[in-house]
Short mmCIF file of C-alpha atoms and ligand atoms in Angstrom, two decimals:
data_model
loop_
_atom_site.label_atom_id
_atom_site.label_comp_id
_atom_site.label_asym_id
_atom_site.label_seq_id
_atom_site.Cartn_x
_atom_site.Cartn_y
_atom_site.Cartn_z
CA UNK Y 1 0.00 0.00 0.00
CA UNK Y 2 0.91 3.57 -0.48
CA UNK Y 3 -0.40 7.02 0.54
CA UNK Y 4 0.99 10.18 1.29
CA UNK Y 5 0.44 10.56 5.23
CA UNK Y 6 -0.62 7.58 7.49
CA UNK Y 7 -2.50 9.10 10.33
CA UNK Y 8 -1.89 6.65 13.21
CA UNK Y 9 -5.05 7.15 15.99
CA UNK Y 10 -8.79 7.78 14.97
CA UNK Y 11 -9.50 10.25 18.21
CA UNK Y 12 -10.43 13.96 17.26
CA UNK Y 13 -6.75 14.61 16.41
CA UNK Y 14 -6.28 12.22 13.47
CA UNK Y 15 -9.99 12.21 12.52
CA UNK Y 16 -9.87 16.39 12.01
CA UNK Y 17 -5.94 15.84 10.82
CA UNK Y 18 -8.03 13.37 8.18
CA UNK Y 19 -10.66 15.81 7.07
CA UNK Y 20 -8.03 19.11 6.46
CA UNK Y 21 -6.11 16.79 4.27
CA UNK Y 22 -8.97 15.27 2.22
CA UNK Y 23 -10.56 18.82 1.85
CA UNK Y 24 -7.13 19.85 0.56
CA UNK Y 25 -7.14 16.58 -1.69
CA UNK Y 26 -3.65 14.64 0.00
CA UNK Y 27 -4.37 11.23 0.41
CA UNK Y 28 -4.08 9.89 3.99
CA UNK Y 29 -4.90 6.68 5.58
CA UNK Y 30 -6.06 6.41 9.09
CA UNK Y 31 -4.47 3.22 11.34
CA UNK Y 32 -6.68 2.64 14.94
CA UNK Y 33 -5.91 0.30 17.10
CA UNK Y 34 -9.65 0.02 18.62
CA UNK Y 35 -12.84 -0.75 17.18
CA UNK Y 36 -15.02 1.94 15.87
CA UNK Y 37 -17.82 1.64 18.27
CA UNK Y 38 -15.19 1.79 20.92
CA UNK Y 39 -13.92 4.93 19.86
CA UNK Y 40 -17.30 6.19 19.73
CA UNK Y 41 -18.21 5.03 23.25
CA UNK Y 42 -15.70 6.80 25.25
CA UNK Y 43 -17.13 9.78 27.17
CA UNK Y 44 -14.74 12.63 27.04
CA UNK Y 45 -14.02 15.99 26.74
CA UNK Y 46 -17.58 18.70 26.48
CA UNK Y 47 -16.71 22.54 25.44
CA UNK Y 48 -15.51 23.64 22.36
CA UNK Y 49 -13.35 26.80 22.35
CA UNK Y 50 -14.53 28.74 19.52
CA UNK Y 51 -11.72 28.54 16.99
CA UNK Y 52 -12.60 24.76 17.39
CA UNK Y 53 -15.81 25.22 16.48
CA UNK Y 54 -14.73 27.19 13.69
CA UNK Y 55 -12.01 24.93 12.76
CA UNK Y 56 -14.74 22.63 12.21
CA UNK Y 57 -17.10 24.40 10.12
CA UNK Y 58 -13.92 25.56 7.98
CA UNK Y 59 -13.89 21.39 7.84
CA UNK Y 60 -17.05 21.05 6.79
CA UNK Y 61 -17.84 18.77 9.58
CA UNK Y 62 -19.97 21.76 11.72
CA UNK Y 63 -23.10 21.11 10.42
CA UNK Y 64 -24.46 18.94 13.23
CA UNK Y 65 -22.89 20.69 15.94
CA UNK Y 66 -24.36 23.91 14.73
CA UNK Y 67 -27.57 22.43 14.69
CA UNK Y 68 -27.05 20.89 18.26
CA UNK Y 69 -23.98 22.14 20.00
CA UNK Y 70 -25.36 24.81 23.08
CA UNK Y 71 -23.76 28.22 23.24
CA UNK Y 72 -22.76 28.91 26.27
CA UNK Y 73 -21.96 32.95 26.70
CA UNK Y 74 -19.81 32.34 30.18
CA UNK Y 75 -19.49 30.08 33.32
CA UNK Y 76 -19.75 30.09 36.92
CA UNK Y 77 -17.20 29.65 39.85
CA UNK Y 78 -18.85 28.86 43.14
CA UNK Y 79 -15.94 29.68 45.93
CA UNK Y 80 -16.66 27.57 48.84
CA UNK Y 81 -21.01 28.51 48.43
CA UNK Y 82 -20.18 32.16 47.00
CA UNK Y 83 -21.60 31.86 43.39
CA UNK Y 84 -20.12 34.59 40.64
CA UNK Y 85 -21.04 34.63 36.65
CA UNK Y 86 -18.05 35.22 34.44
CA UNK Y 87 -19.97 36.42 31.12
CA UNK Y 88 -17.22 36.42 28.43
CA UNK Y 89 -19.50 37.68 25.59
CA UNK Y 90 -19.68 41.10 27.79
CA UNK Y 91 -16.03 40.78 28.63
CA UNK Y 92 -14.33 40.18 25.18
CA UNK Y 93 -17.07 39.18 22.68
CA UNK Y 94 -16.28 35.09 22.90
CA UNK Y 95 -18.38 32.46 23.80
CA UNK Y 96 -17.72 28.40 23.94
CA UNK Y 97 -19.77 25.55 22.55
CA UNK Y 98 -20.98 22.70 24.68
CA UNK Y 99 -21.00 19.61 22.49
CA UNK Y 100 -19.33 16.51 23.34
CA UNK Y 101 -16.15 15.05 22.05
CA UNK Y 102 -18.25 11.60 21.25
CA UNK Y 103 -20.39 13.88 18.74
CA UNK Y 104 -17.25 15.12 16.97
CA UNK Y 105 -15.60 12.20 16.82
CA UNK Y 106 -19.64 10.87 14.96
CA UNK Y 107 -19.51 13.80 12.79
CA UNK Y 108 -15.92 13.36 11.53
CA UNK Y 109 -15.92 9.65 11.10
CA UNK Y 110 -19.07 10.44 8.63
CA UNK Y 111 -17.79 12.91 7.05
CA UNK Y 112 -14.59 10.48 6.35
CA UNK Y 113 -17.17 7.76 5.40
CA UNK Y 114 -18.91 9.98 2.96
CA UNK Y 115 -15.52 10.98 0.87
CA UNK Y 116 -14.27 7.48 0.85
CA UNK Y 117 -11.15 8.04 2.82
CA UNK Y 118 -9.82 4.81 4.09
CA UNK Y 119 -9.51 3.81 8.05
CA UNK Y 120 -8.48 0.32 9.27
CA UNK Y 121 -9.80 -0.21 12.60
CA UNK Y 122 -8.37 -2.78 14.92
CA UNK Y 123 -5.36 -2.25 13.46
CA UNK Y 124 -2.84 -4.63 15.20
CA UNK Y 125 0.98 -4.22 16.57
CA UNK Y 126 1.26 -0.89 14.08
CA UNK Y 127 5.15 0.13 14.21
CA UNK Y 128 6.94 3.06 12.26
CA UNK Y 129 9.90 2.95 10.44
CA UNK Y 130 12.29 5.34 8.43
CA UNK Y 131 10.81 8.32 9.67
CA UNK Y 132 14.35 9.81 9.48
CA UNK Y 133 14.54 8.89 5.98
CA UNK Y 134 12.40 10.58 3.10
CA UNK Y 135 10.71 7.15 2.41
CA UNK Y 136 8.99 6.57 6.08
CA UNK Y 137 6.93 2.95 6.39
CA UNK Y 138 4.48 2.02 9.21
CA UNK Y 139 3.22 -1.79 9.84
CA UNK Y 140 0.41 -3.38 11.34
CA UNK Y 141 -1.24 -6.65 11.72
CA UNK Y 142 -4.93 -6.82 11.06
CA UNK Y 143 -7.04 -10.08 10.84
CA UNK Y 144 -3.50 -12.34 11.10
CA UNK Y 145 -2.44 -10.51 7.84
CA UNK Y 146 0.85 -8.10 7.93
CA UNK Y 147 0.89 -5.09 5.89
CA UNK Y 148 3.12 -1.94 4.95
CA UNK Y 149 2.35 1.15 3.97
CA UNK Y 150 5.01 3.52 2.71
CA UNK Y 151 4.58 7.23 2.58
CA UNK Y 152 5.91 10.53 2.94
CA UNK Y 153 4.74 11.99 6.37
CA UNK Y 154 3.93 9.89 9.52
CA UNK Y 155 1.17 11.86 11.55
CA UNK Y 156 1.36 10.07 15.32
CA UNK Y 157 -2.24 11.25 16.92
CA UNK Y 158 -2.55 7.98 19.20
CA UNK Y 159 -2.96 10.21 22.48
CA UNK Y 160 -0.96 9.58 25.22
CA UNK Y 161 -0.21 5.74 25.36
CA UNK Y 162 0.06 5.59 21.67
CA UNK Y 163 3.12 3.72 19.96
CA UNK Y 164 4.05 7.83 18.17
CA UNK Y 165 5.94 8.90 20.74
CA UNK Y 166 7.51 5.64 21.85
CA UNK Y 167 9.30 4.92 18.78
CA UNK Y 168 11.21 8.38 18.94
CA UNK Y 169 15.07 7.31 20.34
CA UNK Y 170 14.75 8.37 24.18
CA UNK Y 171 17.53 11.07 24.01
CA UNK Y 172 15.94 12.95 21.19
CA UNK Y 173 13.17 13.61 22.92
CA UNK Y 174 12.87 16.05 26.61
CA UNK Y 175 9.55 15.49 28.55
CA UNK Y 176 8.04 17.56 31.35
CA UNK Y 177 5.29 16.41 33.46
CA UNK Y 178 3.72 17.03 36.64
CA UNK Y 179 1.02 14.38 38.05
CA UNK Y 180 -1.76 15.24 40.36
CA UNK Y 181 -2.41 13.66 43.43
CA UNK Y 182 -5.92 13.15 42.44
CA UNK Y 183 -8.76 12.22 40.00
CA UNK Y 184 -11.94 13.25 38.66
CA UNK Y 185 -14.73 11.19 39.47
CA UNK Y 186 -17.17 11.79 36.76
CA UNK Y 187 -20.99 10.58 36.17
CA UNK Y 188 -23.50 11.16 33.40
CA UNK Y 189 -26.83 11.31 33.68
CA UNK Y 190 -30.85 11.35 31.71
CA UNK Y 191 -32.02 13.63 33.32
CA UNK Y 192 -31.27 18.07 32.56
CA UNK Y 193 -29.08 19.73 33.72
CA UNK Y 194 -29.21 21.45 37.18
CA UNK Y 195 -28.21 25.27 35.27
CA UNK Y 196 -27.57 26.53 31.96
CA UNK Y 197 -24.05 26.99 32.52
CA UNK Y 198 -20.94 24.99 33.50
CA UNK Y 199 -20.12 25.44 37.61
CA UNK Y 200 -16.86 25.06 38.45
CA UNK Y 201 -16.70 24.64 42.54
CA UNK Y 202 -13.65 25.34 45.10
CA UNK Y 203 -14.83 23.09 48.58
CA UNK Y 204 -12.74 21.98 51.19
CA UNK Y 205 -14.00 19.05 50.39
CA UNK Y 206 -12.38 19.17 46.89
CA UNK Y 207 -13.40 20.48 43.38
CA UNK Y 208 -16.89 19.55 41.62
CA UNK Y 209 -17.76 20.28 37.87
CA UNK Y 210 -21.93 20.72 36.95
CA UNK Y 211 -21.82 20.44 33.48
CA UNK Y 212 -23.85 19.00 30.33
CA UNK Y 213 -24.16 16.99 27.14
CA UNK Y 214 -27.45 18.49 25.86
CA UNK Y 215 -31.03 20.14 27.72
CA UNK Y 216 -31.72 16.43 29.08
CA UNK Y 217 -28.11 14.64 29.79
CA UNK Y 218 -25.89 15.99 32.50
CA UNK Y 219 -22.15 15.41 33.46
CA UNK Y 220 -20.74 16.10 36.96
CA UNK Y 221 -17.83 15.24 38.33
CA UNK Y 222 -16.09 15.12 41.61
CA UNK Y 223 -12.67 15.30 43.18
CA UNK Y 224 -11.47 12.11 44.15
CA UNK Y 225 -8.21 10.70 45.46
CA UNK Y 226 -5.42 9.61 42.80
CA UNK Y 227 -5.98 6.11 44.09
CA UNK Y 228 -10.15 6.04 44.77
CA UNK Y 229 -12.01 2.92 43.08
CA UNK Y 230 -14.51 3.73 41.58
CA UNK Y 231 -17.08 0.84 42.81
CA UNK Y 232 -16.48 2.66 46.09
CA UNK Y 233 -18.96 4.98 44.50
CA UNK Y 234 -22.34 4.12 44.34
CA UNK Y 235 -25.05 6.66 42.81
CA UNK Y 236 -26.03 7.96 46.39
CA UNK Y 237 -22.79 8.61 48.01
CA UNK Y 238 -21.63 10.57 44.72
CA UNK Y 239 -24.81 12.88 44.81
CA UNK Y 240 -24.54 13.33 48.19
CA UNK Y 241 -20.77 14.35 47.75
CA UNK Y 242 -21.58 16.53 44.93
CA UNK Y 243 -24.75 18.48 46.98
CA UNK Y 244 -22.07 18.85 50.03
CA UNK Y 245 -19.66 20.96 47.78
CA UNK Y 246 -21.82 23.22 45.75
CA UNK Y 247 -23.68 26.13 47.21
CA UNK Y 248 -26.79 25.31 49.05
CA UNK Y 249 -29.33 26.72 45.51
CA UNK Y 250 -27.42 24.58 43.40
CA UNK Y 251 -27.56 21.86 45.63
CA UNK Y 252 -31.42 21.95 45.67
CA UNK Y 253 -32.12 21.90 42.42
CA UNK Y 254 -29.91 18.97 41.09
CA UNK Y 255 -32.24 16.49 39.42
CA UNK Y 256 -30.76 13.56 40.24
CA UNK Y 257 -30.82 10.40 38.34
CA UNK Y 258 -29.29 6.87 37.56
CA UNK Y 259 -26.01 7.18 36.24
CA UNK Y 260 -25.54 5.94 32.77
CA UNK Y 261 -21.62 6.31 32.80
CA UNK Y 262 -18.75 6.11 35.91
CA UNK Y 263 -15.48 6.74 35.73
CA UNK Y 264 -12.45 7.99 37.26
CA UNK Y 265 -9.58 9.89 35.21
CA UNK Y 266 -6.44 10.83 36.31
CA UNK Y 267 -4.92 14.36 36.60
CA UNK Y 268 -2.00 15.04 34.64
CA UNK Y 269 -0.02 18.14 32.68
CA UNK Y 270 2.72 16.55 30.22
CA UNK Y 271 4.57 18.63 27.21
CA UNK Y 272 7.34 16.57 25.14
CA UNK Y 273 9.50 18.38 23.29
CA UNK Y 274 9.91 18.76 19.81
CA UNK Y 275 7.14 17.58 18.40
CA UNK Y 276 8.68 16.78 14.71
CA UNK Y 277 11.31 14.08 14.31
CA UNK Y 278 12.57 14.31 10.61
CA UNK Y 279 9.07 12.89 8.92
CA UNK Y 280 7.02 12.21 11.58
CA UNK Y 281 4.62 14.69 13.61
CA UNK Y 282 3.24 14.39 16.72
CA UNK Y 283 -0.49 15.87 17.68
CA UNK Y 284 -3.16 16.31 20.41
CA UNK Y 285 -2.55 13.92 23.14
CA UNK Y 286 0.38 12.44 21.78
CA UNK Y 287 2.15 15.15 22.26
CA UNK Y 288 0.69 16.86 25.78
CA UNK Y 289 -1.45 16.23 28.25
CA UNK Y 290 -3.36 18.81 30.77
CA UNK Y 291 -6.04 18.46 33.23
CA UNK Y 292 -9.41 18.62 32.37
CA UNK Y 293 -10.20 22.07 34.63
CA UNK Y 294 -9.50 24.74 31.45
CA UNK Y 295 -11.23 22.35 28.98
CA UNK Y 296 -8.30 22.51 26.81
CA UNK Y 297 -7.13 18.80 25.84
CA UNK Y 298 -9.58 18.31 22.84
CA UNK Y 299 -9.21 22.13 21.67
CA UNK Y 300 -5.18 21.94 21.90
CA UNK Y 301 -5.64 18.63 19.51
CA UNK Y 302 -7.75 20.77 17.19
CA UNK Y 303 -4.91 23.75 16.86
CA UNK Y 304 -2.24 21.15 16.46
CA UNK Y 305 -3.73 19.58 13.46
CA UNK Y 306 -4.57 22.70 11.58
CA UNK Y 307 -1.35 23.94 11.64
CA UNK Y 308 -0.25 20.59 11.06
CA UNK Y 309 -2.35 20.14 8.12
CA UNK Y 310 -1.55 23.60 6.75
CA UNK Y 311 1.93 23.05 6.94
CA UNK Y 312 1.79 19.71 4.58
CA UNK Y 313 -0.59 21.44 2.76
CA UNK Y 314 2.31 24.18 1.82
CA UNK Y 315 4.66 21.19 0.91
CA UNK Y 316 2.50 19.46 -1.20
CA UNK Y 317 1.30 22.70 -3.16
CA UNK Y 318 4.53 25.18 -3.12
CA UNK Y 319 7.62 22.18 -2.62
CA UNK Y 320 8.47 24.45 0.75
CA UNK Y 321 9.15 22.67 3.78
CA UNK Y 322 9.09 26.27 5.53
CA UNK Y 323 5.76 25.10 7.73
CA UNK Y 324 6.68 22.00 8.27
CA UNK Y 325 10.29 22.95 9.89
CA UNK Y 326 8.43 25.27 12.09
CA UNK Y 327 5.44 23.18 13.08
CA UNK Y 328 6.69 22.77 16.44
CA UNK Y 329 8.11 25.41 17.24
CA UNK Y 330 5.06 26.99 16.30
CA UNK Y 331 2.13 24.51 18.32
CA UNK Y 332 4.07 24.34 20.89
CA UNK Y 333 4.05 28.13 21.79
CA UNK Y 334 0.70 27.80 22.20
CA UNK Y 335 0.58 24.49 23.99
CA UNK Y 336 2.37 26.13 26.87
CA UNK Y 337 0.09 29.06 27.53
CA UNK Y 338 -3.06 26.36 27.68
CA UNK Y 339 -0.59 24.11 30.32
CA UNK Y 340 -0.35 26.84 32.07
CA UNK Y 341 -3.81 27.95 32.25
CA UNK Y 342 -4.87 24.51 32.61
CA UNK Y 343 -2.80 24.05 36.05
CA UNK Y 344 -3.74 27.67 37.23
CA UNK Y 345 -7.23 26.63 36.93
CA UNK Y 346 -6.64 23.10 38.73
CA UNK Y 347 -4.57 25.44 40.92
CA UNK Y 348 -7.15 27.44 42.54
CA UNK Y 349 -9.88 24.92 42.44
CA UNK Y 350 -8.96 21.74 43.65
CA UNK Y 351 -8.03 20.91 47.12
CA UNK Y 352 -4.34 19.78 47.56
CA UNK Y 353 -3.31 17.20 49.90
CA UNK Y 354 -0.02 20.07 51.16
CA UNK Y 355 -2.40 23.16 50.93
CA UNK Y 356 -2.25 24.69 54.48
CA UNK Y 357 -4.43 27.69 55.76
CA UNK Y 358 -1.57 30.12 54.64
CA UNK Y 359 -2.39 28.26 50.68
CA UNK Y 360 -6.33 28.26 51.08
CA UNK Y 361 -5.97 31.90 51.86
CA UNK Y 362 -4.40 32.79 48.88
CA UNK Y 363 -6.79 30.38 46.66
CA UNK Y 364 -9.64 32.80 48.21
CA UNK Y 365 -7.79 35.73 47.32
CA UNK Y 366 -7.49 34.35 43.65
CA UNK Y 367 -11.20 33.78 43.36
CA UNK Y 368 -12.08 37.58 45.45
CA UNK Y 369 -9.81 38.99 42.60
CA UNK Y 370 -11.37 37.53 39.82
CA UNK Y 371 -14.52 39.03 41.35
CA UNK Y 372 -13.19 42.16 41.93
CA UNK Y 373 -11.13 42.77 38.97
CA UNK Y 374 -12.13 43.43 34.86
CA UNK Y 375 -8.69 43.07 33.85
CA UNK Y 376 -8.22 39.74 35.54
CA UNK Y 377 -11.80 38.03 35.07
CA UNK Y 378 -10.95 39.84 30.88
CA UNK Y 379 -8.12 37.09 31.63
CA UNK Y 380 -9.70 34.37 32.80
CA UNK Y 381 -12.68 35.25 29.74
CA UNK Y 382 -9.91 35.06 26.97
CA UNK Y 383 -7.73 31.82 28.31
CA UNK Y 384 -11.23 29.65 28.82
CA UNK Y 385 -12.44 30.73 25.16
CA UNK Y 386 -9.02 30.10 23.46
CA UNK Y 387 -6.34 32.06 22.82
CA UNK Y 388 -6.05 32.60 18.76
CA UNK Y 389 -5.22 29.43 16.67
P1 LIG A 1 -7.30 10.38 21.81
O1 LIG A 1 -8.68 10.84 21.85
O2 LIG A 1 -6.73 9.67 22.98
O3 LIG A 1 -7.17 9.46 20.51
C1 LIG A 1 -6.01 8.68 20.23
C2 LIG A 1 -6.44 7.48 19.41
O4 LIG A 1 -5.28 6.70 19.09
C3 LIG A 1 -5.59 5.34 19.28
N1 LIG A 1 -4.33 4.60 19.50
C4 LIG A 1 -3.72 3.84 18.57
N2 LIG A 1 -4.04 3.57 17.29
C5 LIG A 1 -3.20 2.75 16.60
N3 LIG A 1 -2.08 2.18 17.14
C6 LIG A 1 -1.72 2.45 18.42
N4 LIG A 1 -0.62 1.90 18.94
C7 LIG A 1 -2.56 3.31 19.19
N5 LIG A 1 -2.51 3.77 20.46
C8 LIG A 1 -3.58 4.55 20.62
C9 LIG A 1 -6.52 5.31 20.45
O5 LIG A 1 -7.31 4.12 20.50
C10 LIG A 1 -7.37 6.56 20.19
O6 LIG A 1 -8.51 6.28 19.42
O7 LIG A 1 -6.29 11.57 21.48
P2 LIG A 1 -6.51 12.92 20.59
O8 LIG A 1 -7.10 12.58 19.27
O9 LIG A 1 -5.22 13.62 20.65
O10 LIG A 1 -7.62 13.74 21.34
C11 LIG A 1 -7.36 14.29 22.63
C12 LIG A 1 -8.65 14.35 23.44
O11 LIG A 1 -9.27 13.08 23.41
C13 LIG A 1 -8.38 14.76 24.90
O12 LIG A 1 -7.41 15.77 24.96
C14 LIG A 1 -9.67 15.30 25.59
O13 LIG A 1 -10.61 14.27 25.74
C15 LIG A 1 -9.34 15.88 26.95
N6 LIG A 1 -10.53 16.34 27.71
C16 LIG A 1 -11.14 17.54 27.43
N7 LIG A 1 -10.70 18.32 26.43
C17 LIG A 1 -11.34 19.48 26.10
O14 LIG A 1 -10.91 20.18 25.18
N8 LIG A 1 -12.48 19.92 26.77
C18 LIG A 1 -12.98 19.19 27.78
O15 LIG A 1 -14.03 19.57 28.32
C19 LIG A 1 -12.31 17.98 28.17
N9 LIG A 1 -12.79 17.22 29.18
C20 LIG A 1 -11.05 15.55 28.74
C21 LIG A 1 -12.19 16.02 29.46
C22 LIG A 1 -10.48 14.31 29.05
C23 LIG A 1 -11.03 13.57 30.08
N10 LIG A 1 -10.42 12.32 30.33
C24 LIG A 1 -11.12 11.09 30.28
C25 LIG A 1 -8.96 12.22 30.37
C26 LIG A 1 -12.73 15.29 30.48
C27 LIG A 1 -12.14 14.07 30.82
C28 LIG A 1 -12.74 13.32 31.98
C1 LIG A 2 -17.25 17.96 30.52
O1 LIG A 2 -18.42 18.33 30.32
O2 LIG A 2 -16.92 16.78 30.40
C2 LIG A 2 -16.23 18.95 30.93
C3 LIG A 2 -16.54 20.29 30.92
C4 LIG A 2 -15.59 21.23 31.32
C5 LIG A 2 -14.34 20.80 31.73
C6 LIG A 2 -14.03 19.45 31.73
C7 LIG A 2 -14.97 18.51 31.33
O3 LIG A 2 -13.43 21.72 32.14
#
């Protein structure tokens, strides 16, 4: 087999990596180790910043989400019961998009279906070779049968655990990474949501999240221990947890409900550096990690892979390898600003194992000057939309 780019990883970064190319007519084939449905089933990430949502109507892949997707204007931080609106259409003209990663991830792998791209699901034991030559190869297993593929660019979007990153030689590559010592505990429910907006809640108890999927399916989550089980939760003692850290109106009006999904995911900020190794590219996940407070994981995936995709782009159309020697440089820069708004948000709204009264203190003070201050809730309004692509 040949192609010009083998996309390893059908998440939102090698699905939307998929679509730029098509629309831009270079022929890619996408390699996934799971099974389609099981892509589709995992319950993920739920606000779009708007260059995402942009990004995908420039895809042609918006349709749905513009037909379904909820515009949310701001969000709310609820300080230990104090409740406070940050509106950022009044502050700087932005808003987000609630619409769940599972729907993107439907949208994209139809709009791949409908232009006859090729994916090969349950793609087995895929490895990557010469990507330090111009003739790079990747192999993989599927149904007992080996195959290659030879092409010119590699794009690794297998998130975090994916074979991308592992098969770069250990001293070409710096990491940097900082763990949490705890977990989200998150549920989803039938049943609407308890407000319009997202709540994002600072409790001595730890940090809870209200949010959505759509006017009838709700997603909270709850601070848990790095090493909590989750079949130490049953329905009741999560509710119960959840009422116990919001403020007491919130509290009353959850609608609770069975929960349809459980899980726990860990907390984690991770950059490696570069993010090019002579023909192959690393995206999204693959590439960094942050913690789910900013809601920036699935939108940093999206910015990688249209500058990504414009850069081949250029080398296919004008012979210059101009964007693809400063791809990293380039996604990176703006990787770093979202790390570190991602751990200023986990920052001031989780509880910390080490966090004495002298810490809480100044976690208040962040929150009274957010309050208090344009300039600094104009901050918070631009980071949480997305800073430009
Ligand atoms: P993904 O989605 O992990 O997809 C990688 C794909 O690669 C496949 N793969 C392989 N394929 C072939 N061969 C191999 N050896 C392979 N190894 C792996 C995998 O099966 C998979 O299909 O990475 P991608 O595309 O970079 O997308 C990243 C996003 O999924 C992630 O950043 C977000 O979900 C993070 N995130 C959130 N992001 C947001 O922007 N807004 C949010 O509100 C938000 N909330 C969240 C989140 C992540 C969460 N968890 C579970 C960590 C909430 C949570 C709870
Ligand atoms: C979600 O709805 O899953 C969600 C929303 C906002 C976040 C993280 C997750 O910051």
């Amino acid at each position: 087999m040949r192609t010009q780019v083998v996309i390893i990883g059908a998440g939102p970064a090698g699905l939307l990596l998929g679509r730029l190319l098509d629309n831009q007519g270079i022929d890619t084939i996408i390699l996934e180790r799971r099974s389609q449905d099981y892509v589709l089933g995992r319950i993920r990430a739920g606000v779009l910043e708007q260059g995402t949502v942009e990004l995908l109507d420039k895809a042609g892949a918006g349709e749905r989400m513009r037909a379904k997707g909820l515009v949310h204007d701001g969000v709310e931080f609820c300080f230990d019961g104090d409740r406070h609106r940050f509106n950022f259409r009044e502050l700087i003209g932005r808003t987000v998009m609630v619409y769940g990663q599972t729907e993107v991830t439907h949208d994209l792998m139809n709009a791949r279906d409908a232009s006859g791209a090729k994916t090969i699901y349950e793609a087995e034991g895929v490895s990557l070779h010469g990507f330090d030559s111009d003739s790079p190869k990747v192999r993989f297993g599927k149904g007992g049968v080996e195959h290659e593929i030879a092409c010119d660019f590699i794009a690794g979007c297998d998130g975090y655990h994916g074979v991308s990153r592992a098969s770069v030689p250990q001293d070409a590559l710096r990491t940097y990474e900082r763990v949490y010592p705890f977990g989200w505990l998150g549920i989803l429910v039938d049943k609407p949501p308890v407000s319009d907006e997202l709540i994002y809640a600072h409790h001595q108890r730890g940090f809870a999240l209200c949010s959505m999927r759509s006017p009838t399916r709700s997603r909270y989550y709850v601070q848990v221990p790095a090493d909590e089980k989750v079949e130490a939760w049953s329905d009741a003692r999560f509710w119960d947890e959840l009422r116990r850290r919001v403020d007491s109106e919130t509290a009353e009006k959850l609608i609770i409900g069975p929960s349809i999904e459980k899980s726990i995911a860990p907390l984690r900020s991770f950059v490696a550096e570069p993010l090019r190794f002579g023909r192959l590219f690393l995206a999204g996940d693959a590439a960094h990690i942050v913690p789910p407070t900013g809601a920036k994981g699935l939108n940093l995936a999206a910015s990688d892979v249209d500058c990504l995709a414009e850069a081949m782009t250029e080398f296919y159309r004008e012979r210059s390898s101009v964007g693809i020697d400063h791809y990293s440089a380039r996604v990176l820069s703006r990787v770093w600003k979202a790390e570190r708004f991602s751990w200023w948000m986990t920052s001031i709204l989780h509880t910390f194992p080490e966090t004495d009264t002298f810490g809480r203190r100044i976690q208040r003070a962040e929150f009274d000057y957010l309050v208090g201050s344009e300039a600094a809730a104009r901050s918070l309004a631009e980071n949480y939309t997305g800073l430009p692509f």
